[in-house]
Amino acid sequence: MNVIIQRLRQDRGSLSLEAMILLPVLLLVLLLIIAFGRISSSGNAVDTAARNAARAASLERTAGSARTAGEGVARQVLSEQGLSCTGTSVAVSTAGFAAELGEPASTTVTVQCTVRLSDIGLPGIPGSKTLKSDFTSPIDSYRQRG
């Protein structure tokens, strides 16, 4: 019995030493998980902007109004999602509006947003990331186009 008590006394303080070594590592892992989650959420916001913009563009009757509607909706969605882009690019493909009535056609919107990692990840992370998404939406084949 005395041997067990002596053994326990020799191990005294080892748990607190292990905790001091592992605590910073665990905190770093937790912060990285939070940062990657926020970056993923920002990517979803760009996907949503592209999807909504393509849908809005496909509902228009002319290529010009489709381009205007798509760009407007994409920028509005990015703003509503709270995404602060340092550079934003919205490209609306309007070739489908030249198709003959009755022919299948579609429009594609590509949204590109460059964000600072310190804005979407965690404060203090250097660098930036370009988030890009595109979405294609069909144009009604029997709807009159201008």
Short mmCIF file of N, CA and C in Angstrom, two decimals:
data_model
loop_
_atom_site.label_atom_id
_atom_site.label_comp_id
_atom_site.label_asym_id
_atom_site.label_seq_id
_atom_site.Cartn_x
_atom_site.Cartn_y
_atom_site.Cartn_z
N MET A 1 0.82 -1.19 0.00
CA MET A 1 0.00 0.00 0.00
C MET A 1 0.86 1.26 0.00
N ASN A 2 1.97 1.21 0.76
CA ASN A 2 2.88 2.36 0.80
C ASN A 2 3.50 2.63 -0.57
N VAL A 3 3.69 1.59 -1.35
CA VAL A 3 4.28 1.74 -2.68
C VAL A 3 3.34 2.54 -3.58
N ILE A 4 2.05 2.27 -3.48
CA ILE A 4 1.06 2.98 -4.28
C ILE A 4 1.01 4.46 -3.89
N ILE A 5 1.05 4.75 -2.62
CA ILE A 5 1.02 6.14 -2.15
C ILE A 5 2.28 6.88 -2.61
N GLN A 6 3.42 6.24 -2.54
CA GLN A 6 4.65 6.88 -3.00
C GLN A 6 4.59 7.14 -4.51
N ARG A 7 4.04 6.21 -5.25
CA ARG A 7 3.92 6.35 -6.71
C ARG A 7 3.01 7.53 -7.04
N LEU A 8 1.92 7.69 -6.32
CA LEU A 8 1.00 8.81 -6.56
C LEU A 8 1.66 10.14 -6.24
N ARG A 9 2.49 10.18 -5.21
CA ARG A 9 3.17 11.42 -4.85
C ARG A 9 4.19 11.83 -5.90
N GLN A 10 4.81 10.86 -6.56
CA GLN A 10 5.78 11.17 -7.60
C GLN A 10 5.11 11.76 -8.85
N ASP A 11 3.87 11.39 -9.13
CA ASP A 11 3.15 11.89 -10.30
C ASP A 11 2.46 13.22 -10.04
N ARG A 12 2.60 13.76 -8.87
CA ARG A 12 1.93 15.00 -8.51
C ARG A 12 2.38 16.14 -9.43
N GLY A 13 1.44 16.87 -10.01
CA GLY A 13 1.75 18.01 -10.86
C GLY A 13 1.87 17.67 -12.33
N SER A 14 1.91 16.40 -12.69
CA SER A 14 2.06 16.05 -14.11
C SER A 14 0.80 16.38 -14.90
N LEU A 15 -0.35 16.28 -14.29
CA LEU A 15 -1.59 16.60 -14.99
C LEU A 15 -1.66 18.09 -15.33
N SER A 16 -1.27 18.94 -14.42
CA SER A 16 -1.31 20.38 -14.71
C SER A 16 -0.27 20.74 -15.76
N LEU A 17 0.85 20.05 -15.82
CA LEU A 17 1.85 20.29 -16.85
C LEU A 17 1.32 19.87 -18.21
N GLU A 18 0.66 18.73 -18.26
CA GLU A 18 0.06 18.27 -19.51
C GLU A 18 -1.01 19.25 -19.99
N ALA A 19 -1.80 19.74 -19.08
CA ALA A 19 -2.85 20.70 -19.43
C ALA A 19 -2.25 21.99 -19.98
N MET A 20 -1.16 22.43 -19.40
CA MET A 20 -0.51 23.66 -19.87
C MET A 20 0.06 23.49 -21.28
N ILE A 21 0.48 22.30 -21.60
CA ILE A 21 1.02 22.03 -22.94
C ILE A 21 -0.11 21.88 -23.95
N LEU A 22 -1.17 21.19 -23.59
CA LEU A 22 -2.26 20.91 -24.53
C LEU A 22 -3.25 22.04 -24.71
N LEU A 23 -3.42 22.89 -23.72
CA LEU A 23 -4.42 23.95 -23.80
C LEU A 23 -4.19 24.89 -25.00
N PRO A 24 -2.99 25.40 -25.24
CA PRO A 24 -2.80 26.25 -26.42
C PRO A 24 -3.07 25.53 -27.74
N VAL A 25 -2.71 24.27 -27.81
CA VAL A 25 -2.96 23.50 -29.03
C VAL A 25 -4.46 23.33 -29.25
N LEU A 26 -5.19 23.02 -28.20
CA LEU A 26 -6.64 22.87 -28.31
C LEU A 26 -7.31 24.19 -28.69
N LEU A 27 -6.85 25.29 -28.12
CA LEU A 27 -7.41 26.60 -28.48
C LEU A 27 -7.13 26.94 -29.94
N LEU A 28 -5.93 26.63 -30.42
CA LEU A 28 -5.59 26.88 -31.82
C LEU A 28 -6.48 26.07 -32.76
N VAL A 29 -6.70 24.82 -32.43
CA VAL A 29 -7.57 23.98 -33.24
C VAL A 29 -8.99 24.53 -33.24
N LEU A 30 -9.48 24.96 -32.11
CA LEU A 30 -10.82 25.53 -32.02
C LEU A 30 -10.93 26.80 -32.87
N LEU A 31 -9.94 27.68 -32.80
CA LEU A 31 -9.96 28.90 -33.60
C LEU A 31 -9.89 28.61 -35.09
N LEU A 32 -9.13 27.61 -35.48
CA LEU A 32 -9.07 27.23 -36.89
C LEU A 32 -10.40 26.67 -37.38
N ILE A 33 -11.07 25.90 -36.55
CA ILE A 33 -12.39 25.38 -36.92
C ILE A 33 -13.38 26.52 -37.10
N ILE A 34 -13.34 27.50 -36.22
CA ILE A 34 -14.22 28.66 -36.35
C ILE A 34 -13.90 29.43 -37.62
N ALA A 35 -12.62 29.64 -37.92
CA ALA A 35 -12.22 30.39 -39.12
C ALA A 35 -12.69 29.67 -40.39
N PHE A 36 -12.46 28.36 -40.47
CA PHE A 36 -12.89 27.61 -41.65
C PHE A 36 -14.40 27.59 -41.79
N GLY A 37 -15.11 27.54 -40.69
CA GLY A 37 -16.57 27.61 -40.74
C GLY A 37 -17.06 28.94 -41.28
N ARG A 38 -16.42 30.02 -40.86
CA ARG A 38 -16.82 31.34 -41.35
C ARG A 38 -16.47 31.53 -42.82
N ILE A 39 -15.35 30.97 -43.26
CA ILE A 39 -14.99 31.03 -44.68
C ILE A 39 -15.99 30.23 -45.51
N SER A 40 -16.38 29.08 -45.02
CA SER A 40 -17.38 28.26 -45.71
C SER A 40 -18.72 28.98 -45.79
N SER A 41 -19.09 29.65 -44.73
CA SER A 41 -20.34 30.42 -44.72
C SER A 41 -20.30 31.55 -45.74
N SER A 42 -19.15 32.17 -45.89
CA SER A 42 -19.00 33.23 -46.89
C SER A 42 -19.11 32.66 -48.30
N GLY A 43 -18.58 31.48 -48.50
CA GLY A 43 -18.73 30.81 -49.80
C GLY A 43 -20.18 30.52 -50.12
N ASN A 44 -20.94 30.13 -49.10
CA ASN A 44 -22.37 29.90 -49.30
C ASN A 44 -23.09 31.19 -49.66
N ALA A 45 -22.66 32.31 -49.12
CA ALA A 45 -23.28 33.60 -49.46
C ALA A 45 -23.04 33.93 -50.92
N VAL A 46 -21.85 33.64 -51.44
CA VAL A 46 -21.56 33.89 -52.85
C VAL A 46 -22.37 32.94 -53.73
N ASP A 47 -22.53 31.68 -53.31
CA ASP A 47 -23.39 30.73 -54.04
C ASP A 47 -24.83 31.23 -54.10
N THR A 48 -25.33 31.73 -53.00
CA THR A 48 -26.69 32.25 -52.95
C THR A 48 -26.85 33.45 -53.87
N ALA A 49 -25.85 34.33 -53.88
CA ALA A 49 -25.90 35.50 -54.76
C ALA A 49 -25.95 35.08 -56.23
N ALA A 50 -25.14 34.10 -56.61
CA ALA A 50 -25.13 33.64 -58.00
C ALA A 50 -26.46 32.98 -58.38
N ARG A 51 -26.99 32.16 -57.49
CA ARG A 51 -28.26 31.48 -57.76
C ARG A 51 -29.41 32.47 -57.91
N ASN A 52 -29.52 33.41 -56.98
CA ASN A 52 -30.60 34.39 -57.04
C ASN A 52 -30.45 35.31 -58.24
N ALA A 53 -29.21 35.67 -58.59
CA ALA A 53 -28.98 36.55 -59.73
C ALA A 53 -29.34 35.84 -61.04
N ALA A 54 -29.00 34.57 -61.16
CA ALA A 54 -29.34 33.82 -62.38
C ALA A 54 -30.85 33.68 -62.51
N ARG A 55 -31.50 33.44 -61.42
CA ARG A 55 -32.97 33.33 -61.47
C ARG A 55 -33.60 34.66 -61.87
N ALA A 56 -33.12 35.75 -61.30
CA ALA A 56 -33.67 37.07 -61.64
C ALA A 56 -33.40 37.40 -63.11
N ALA A 57 -32.22 37.07 -63.59
CA ALA A 57 -31.88 37.35 -65.00
C ALA A 57 -32.74 36.52 -65.94
N SER A 58 -33.03 35.28 -65.59
CA SER A 58 -33.82 34.41 -66.47
C SER A 58 -35.27 34.85 -66.58
N LEU A 59 -35.74 35.64 -65.65
CA LEU A 59 -37.13 36.11 -65.69
C LEU A 59 -37.32 37.34 -66.57
N GLU A 60 -36.23 37.97 -66.98
CA GLU A 60 -36.33 39.18 -67.80
C GLU A 60 -36.58 38.82 -69.27
N ARG A 61 -37.00 39.84 -70.05
CA ARG A 61 -37.33 39.60 -71.47
C ARG A 61 -36.22 40.02 -72.42
N THR A 62 -35.33 40.89 -71.98
CA THR A 62 -34.25 41.34 -72.86
C THR A 62 -32.90 41.09 -72.20
N ALA A 63 -31.87 41.02 -73.05
CA ALA A 63 -30.52 40.77 -72.54
C ALA A 63 -30.06 41.91 -71.63
N GLY A 64 -30.36 43.13 -72.01
CA GLY A 64 -29.94 44.29 -71.21
C GLY A 64 -30.59 44.31 -69.83
N SER A 65 -31.88 44.04 -69.80
CA SER A 65 -32.56 44.04 -68.50
C SER A 65 -32.14 42.84 -67.67
N ALA A 66 -31.80 41.72 -68.33
CA ALA A 66 -31.31 40.54 -67.60
C ALA A 66 -29.97 40.85 -66.95
N ARG A 67 -29.10 41.51 -67.68
CA ARG A 67 -27.78 41.87 -67.13
C ARG A 67 -27.93 42.80 -65.93
N THR A 68 -28.79 43.81 -66.08
CA THR A 68 -29.02 44.76 -65.00
C THR A 68 -29.63 44.08 -63.77
N ALA A 69 -30.63 43.23 -64.00
CA ALA A 69 -31.29 42.54 -62.88
C ALA A 69 -30.34 41.58 -62.19
N GLY A 70 -29.56 40.84 -62.96
CA GLY A 70 -28.62 39.88 -62.37
C GLY A 70 -27.56 40.56 -61.52
N GLU A 71 -26.98 41.64 -62.05
CA GLU A 71 -25.95 42.35 -61.29
C GLU A 71 -26.53 42.98 -60.03
N GLY A 72 -27.71 43.56 -60.16
CA GLY A 72 -28.35 44.20 -59.00
C GLY A 72 -28.67 43.21 -57.89
N VAL A 73 -29.24 42.06 -58.27
CA VAL A 73 -29.60 41.06 -57.27
C VAL A 73 -28.36 40.48 -56.61
N ALA A 74 -27.31 40.22 -57.38
CA ALA A 74 -26.08 39.65 -56.80
C ALA A 74 -25.48 40.60 -55.77
N ARG A 75 -25.38 41.87 -56.11
CA ARG A 75 -24.81 42.84 -55.17
C ARG A 75 -25.70 43.00 -53.93
N GLN A 76 -27.02 42.96 -54.13
CA GLN A 76 -27.94 43.09 -53.01
C GLN A 76 -27.81 41.90 -52.05
N VAL A 77 -27.72 40.70 -52.60
CA VAL A 77 -27.61 39.50 -51.75
C VAL A 77 -26.29 39.53 -50.98
N LEU A 78 -25.19 39.91 -51.64
CA LEU A 78 -23.91 39.99 -50.93
C LEU A 78 -23.98 40.99 -49.80
N SER A 79 -24.66 42.10 -50.03
CA SER A 79 -24.81 43.11 -48.99
C SER A 79 -25.68 42.60 -47.85
N GLU A 80 -26.78 41.94 -48.18
CA GLU A 80 -27.68 41.41 -47.16
C GLU A 80 -27.01 40.33 -46.32
N GLN A 81 -26.11 39.56 -46.92
CA GLN A 81 -25.40 38.50 -46.21
C GLN A 81 -24.28 39.06 -45.34
N GLY A 82 -24.01 40.36 -45.44
CA GLY A 82 -22.98 40.99 -44.62
C GLY A 82 -21.57 40.70 -45.10
N LEU A 83 -21.43 40.38 -46.37
CA LEU A 83 -20.12 40.07 -46.93
C LEU A 83 -19.50 41.34 -47.48
N SER A 84 -18.37 41.72 -46.93
CA SER A 84 -17.68 42.94 -47.32
C SER A 84 -16.60 42.59 -48.34
N CYS A 85 -16.91 42.75 -49.62
CA CYS A 85 -15.98 42.39 -50.69
C CYS A 85 -15.08 43.58 -50.99
N THR A 86 -13.77 43.30 -51.12
CA THR A 86 -12.85 44.36 -51.56
C THR A 86 -12.88 44.49 -53.07
N GLY A 87 -13.28 43.45 -53.74
CA GLY A 87 -13.45 43.46 -55.19
C GLY A 87 -14.59 42.54 -55.56
N THR A 88 -15.54 43.05 -56.35
CA THR A 88 -16.70 42.25 -56.75
C THR A 88 -16.82 42.25 -58.26
N SER A 89 -17.09 41.10 -58.81
CA SER A 89 -17.29 40.97 -60.25
C SER A 89 -18.54 40.12 -60.48
N VAL A 90 -19.46 40.63 -61.30
CA VAL A 90 -20.67 39.89 -61.63
C VAL A 90 -20.76 39.84 -63.15
N ALA A 91 -20.74 38.65 -63.71
CA ALA A 91 -20.85 38.47 -65.15
C ALA A 91 -22.13 37.71 -65.46
N VAL A 92 -22.95 38.28 -66.35
CA VAL A 92 -24.22 37.66 -66.73
C VAL A 92 -24.13 37.28 -68.20
N SER A 93 -24.26 35.99 -68.48
CA SER A 93 -24.26 35.50 -69.86
C SER A 93 -25.66 35.65 -70.42
N THR A 94 -25.79 36.42 -71.48
CA THR A 94 -27.12 36.70 -72.03
C THR A 94 -27.30 36.12 -73.43
N ALA A 95 -26.44 35.20 -73.86
CA ALA A 95 -26.55 34.61 -75.20
C ALA A 95 -27.86 33.87 -75.39
N GLY A 96 -28.43 33.33 -74.34
CA GLY A 96 -29.69 32.60 -74.44
C GLY A 96 -30.86 33.45 -74.88
N PHE A 97 -30.76 34.75 -74.71
CA PHE A 97 -31.86 35.63 -75.09
C PHE A 97 -31.94 35.80 -76.61
N ALA A 98 -30.91 35.38 -77.33
CA ALA A 98 -30.92 35.47 -78.80
C ALA A 98 -31.51 34.21 -79.43
N ALA A 99 -31.80 33.19 -78.64
CA ALA A 99 -32.37 31.95 -79.16
C ALA A 99 -33.78 32.19 -79.69
N GLU A 100 -34.15 31.39 -80.68
CA GLU A 100 -35.49 31.47 -81.26
C GLU A 100 -36.53 31.00 -80.26
N LEU A 101 -37.74 31.50 -80.41
CA LEU A 101 -38.84 31.10 -79.55
C LEU A 101 -39.07 29.59 -79.69
N GLY A 102 -39.17 28.89 -78.60
CA GLY A 102 -39.37 27.44 -78.61
C GLY A 102 -38.09 26.66 -78.42
N GLU A 103 -36.94 27.30 -78.60
CA GLU A 103 -35.66 26.62 -78.40
C GLU A 103 -35.25 26.75 -76.94
N PRO A 104 -34.69 25.69 -76.39
CA PRO A 104 -34.22 25.78 -75.00
C PRO A 104 -33.06 26.77 -74.89
N ALA A 105 -33.08 27.55 -73.84
CA ALA A 105 -32.02 28.54 -73.62
C ALA A 105 -31.82 28.72 -72.11
N SER A 106 -30.68 29.28 -71.77
CA SER A 106 -30.39 29.51 -70.36
C SER A 106 -29.50 30.73 -70.22
N THR A 107 -29.39 31.19 -69.00
CA THR A 107 -28.48 32.28 -68.68
C THR A 107 -27.63 31.84 -67.48
N THR A 108 -26.37 32.24 -67.51
CA THR A 108 -25.44 31.88 -66.45
C THR A 108 -24.89 33.14 -65.81
N VAL A 109 -24.85 33.15 -64.50
CA VAL A 109 -24.29 34.28 -63.76
C VAL A 109 -23.08 33.77 -62.97
N THR A 110 -21.98 34.50 -63.09
CA THR A 110 -20.77 34.20 -62.33
C THR A 110 -20.50 35.35 -61.38
N VAL A 111 -20.42 35.04 -60.09
CA VAL A 111 -20.15 36.06 -59.07
C VAL A 111 -18.79 35.76 -58.47
N GLN A 112 -17.96 36.79 -58.41
CA GLN A 112 -16.63 36.67 -57.83
C GLN A 112 -16.47 37.77 -56.79
N CYS A 113 -16.04 37.39 -55.60
CA CYS A 113 -15.91 38.33 -54.49
C CYS A 113 -14.59 38.07 -53.78
N THR A 114 -13.76 39.10 -53.67
CA THR A 114 -12.50 38.99 -52.94
C THR A 114 -12.70 39.60 -51.56
N VAL A 115 -12.41 38.80 -50.53
CA VAL A 115 -12.61 39.24 -49.15
C VAL A 115 -11.31 39.09 -48.37
N ARG A 116 -11.14 39.95 -47.38
CA ARG A 116 -9.99 39.82 -46.48
C ARG A 116 -10.28 38.70 -45.48
N LEU A 117 -9.29 37.86 -45.25
CA LEU A 117 -9.47 36.76 -44.31
C LEU A 117 -9.71 37.26 -42.89
N SER A 118 -9.20 38.43 -42.57
CA SER A 118 -9.44 38.97 -41.23
C SER A 118 -10.90 39.39 -41.06
N ASP A 119 -11.61 39.64 -42.16
CA ASP A 119 -13.02 39.99 -42.08
C ASP A 119 -13.92 38.77 -41.93
N ILE A 120 -13.57 37.68 -42.63
CA ILE A 120 -14.45 36.50 -42.61
C ILE A 120 -13.93 35.39 -41.72
N GLY A 121 -12.63 35.35 -41.46
CA GLY A 121 -12.07 34.30 -40.60
C GLY A 121 -12.04 34.79 -39.17
N LEU A 122 -10.87 35.10 -38.73
CA LEU A 122 -10.68 35.65 -37.39
C LEU A 122 -9.82 36.89 -37.50
N PRO A 123 -10.04 37.88 -36.66
CA PRO A 123 -9.22 39.09 -36.72
C PRO A 123 -7.73 38.74 -36.57
N GLY A 124 -6.95 39.38 -37.41
CA GLY A 124 -5.51 39.16 -37.35
C GLY A 124 -4.99 38.19 -38.38
N ILE A 125 -5.88 37.46 -39.08
CA ILE A 125 -5.42 36.53 -40.12
C ILE A 125 -5.06 37.36 -41.35
N PRO A 126 -3.83 37.26 -41.84
CA PRO A 126 -3.43 38.06 -43.00
C PRO A 126 -3.92 37.42 -44.31
N GLY A 127 -3.97 38.24 -45.36
CA GLY A 127 -4.29 37.73 -46.69
C GLY A 127 -5.73 37.93 -47.08
N SER A 128 -6.03 37.48 -48.29
CA SER A 128 -7.39 37.57 -48.80
C SER A 128 -7.71 36.29 -49.56
N LYS A 129 -8.98 36.11 -49.84
CA LYS A 129 -9.44 34.92 -50.56
C LYS A 129 -10.48 35.35 -51.57
N THR A 130 -10.39 34.80 -52.77
CA THR A 130 -11.37 35.08 -53.80
C THR A 130 -12.38 33.94 -53.83
N LEU A 131 -13.63 34.30 -53.60
CA LEU A 131 -14.73 33.33 -53.61
C LEU A 131 -15.45 33.48 -54.94
N LYS A 132 -15.67 32.36 -55.63
CA LYS A 132 -16.29 32.42 -56.96
C LYS A 132 -17.37 31.36 -57.06
N SER A 133 -18.47 31.73 -57.68
CA SER A 133 -19.56 30.79 -57.89
C SER A 133 -20.31 31.15 -59.16
N ASP A 134 -20.78 30.14 -59.84
CA ASP A 134 -21.63 30.41 -61.01
C ASP A 134 -22.85 29.50 -60.95
N PHE A 135 -23.91 29.97 -61.57
CA PHE A 135 -25.16 29.25 -61.54
C PHE A 135 -25.87 29.49 -62.87
N THR A 136 -26.48 28.44 -63.40
CA THR A 136 -27.20 28.53 -64.67
C THR A 136 -28.68 28.32 -64.41
N SER A 137 -29.49 29.19 -65.00
CA SER A 137 -30.93 29.10 -64.84
C SER A 137 -31.58 29.07 -66.23
N PRO A 138 -32.55 28.21 -66.44
CA PRO A 138 -33.18 28.12 -67.76
C PRO A 138 -34.08 29.33 -68.03
N ILE A 139 -34.14 29.68 -69.30
CA ILE A 139 -35.06 30.73 -69.75
C ILE A 139 -36.27 30.01 -70.34
N ASP A 140 -37.46 30.46 -70.02
CA ASP A 140 -38.67 29.84 -70.54
C ASP A 140 -38.64 29.84 -72.06
N SER A 141 -38.73 28.64 -72.64
CA SER A 141 -38.60 28.50 -74.10
C SER A 141 -39.72 29.16 -74.87
N TYR A 142 -40.89 29.29 -74.26
CA TYR A 142 -42.04 29.82 -74.98
C TYR A 142 -42.43 31.21 -74.51
N ARG A 143 -41.54 31.84 -73.78
CA ARG A 143 -41.80 33.21 -73.35
C ARG A 143 -41.17 34.16 -74.37
N GLN A 144 -41.93 35.15 -74.77
CA GLN A 144 -41.44 36.08 -75.78
C GLN A 144 -40.24 36.85 -75.25
N ARG A 145 -39.22 36.95 -76.08
CA ARG A 145 -37.99 37.68 -75.72
C ARG A 145 -37.85 38.88 -76.62
N GLY A 146 -37.19 39.89 -76.09
CA GLY A 146 -37.01 41.12 -76.86
C GLY A 146 -35.75 41.12 -77.67
#
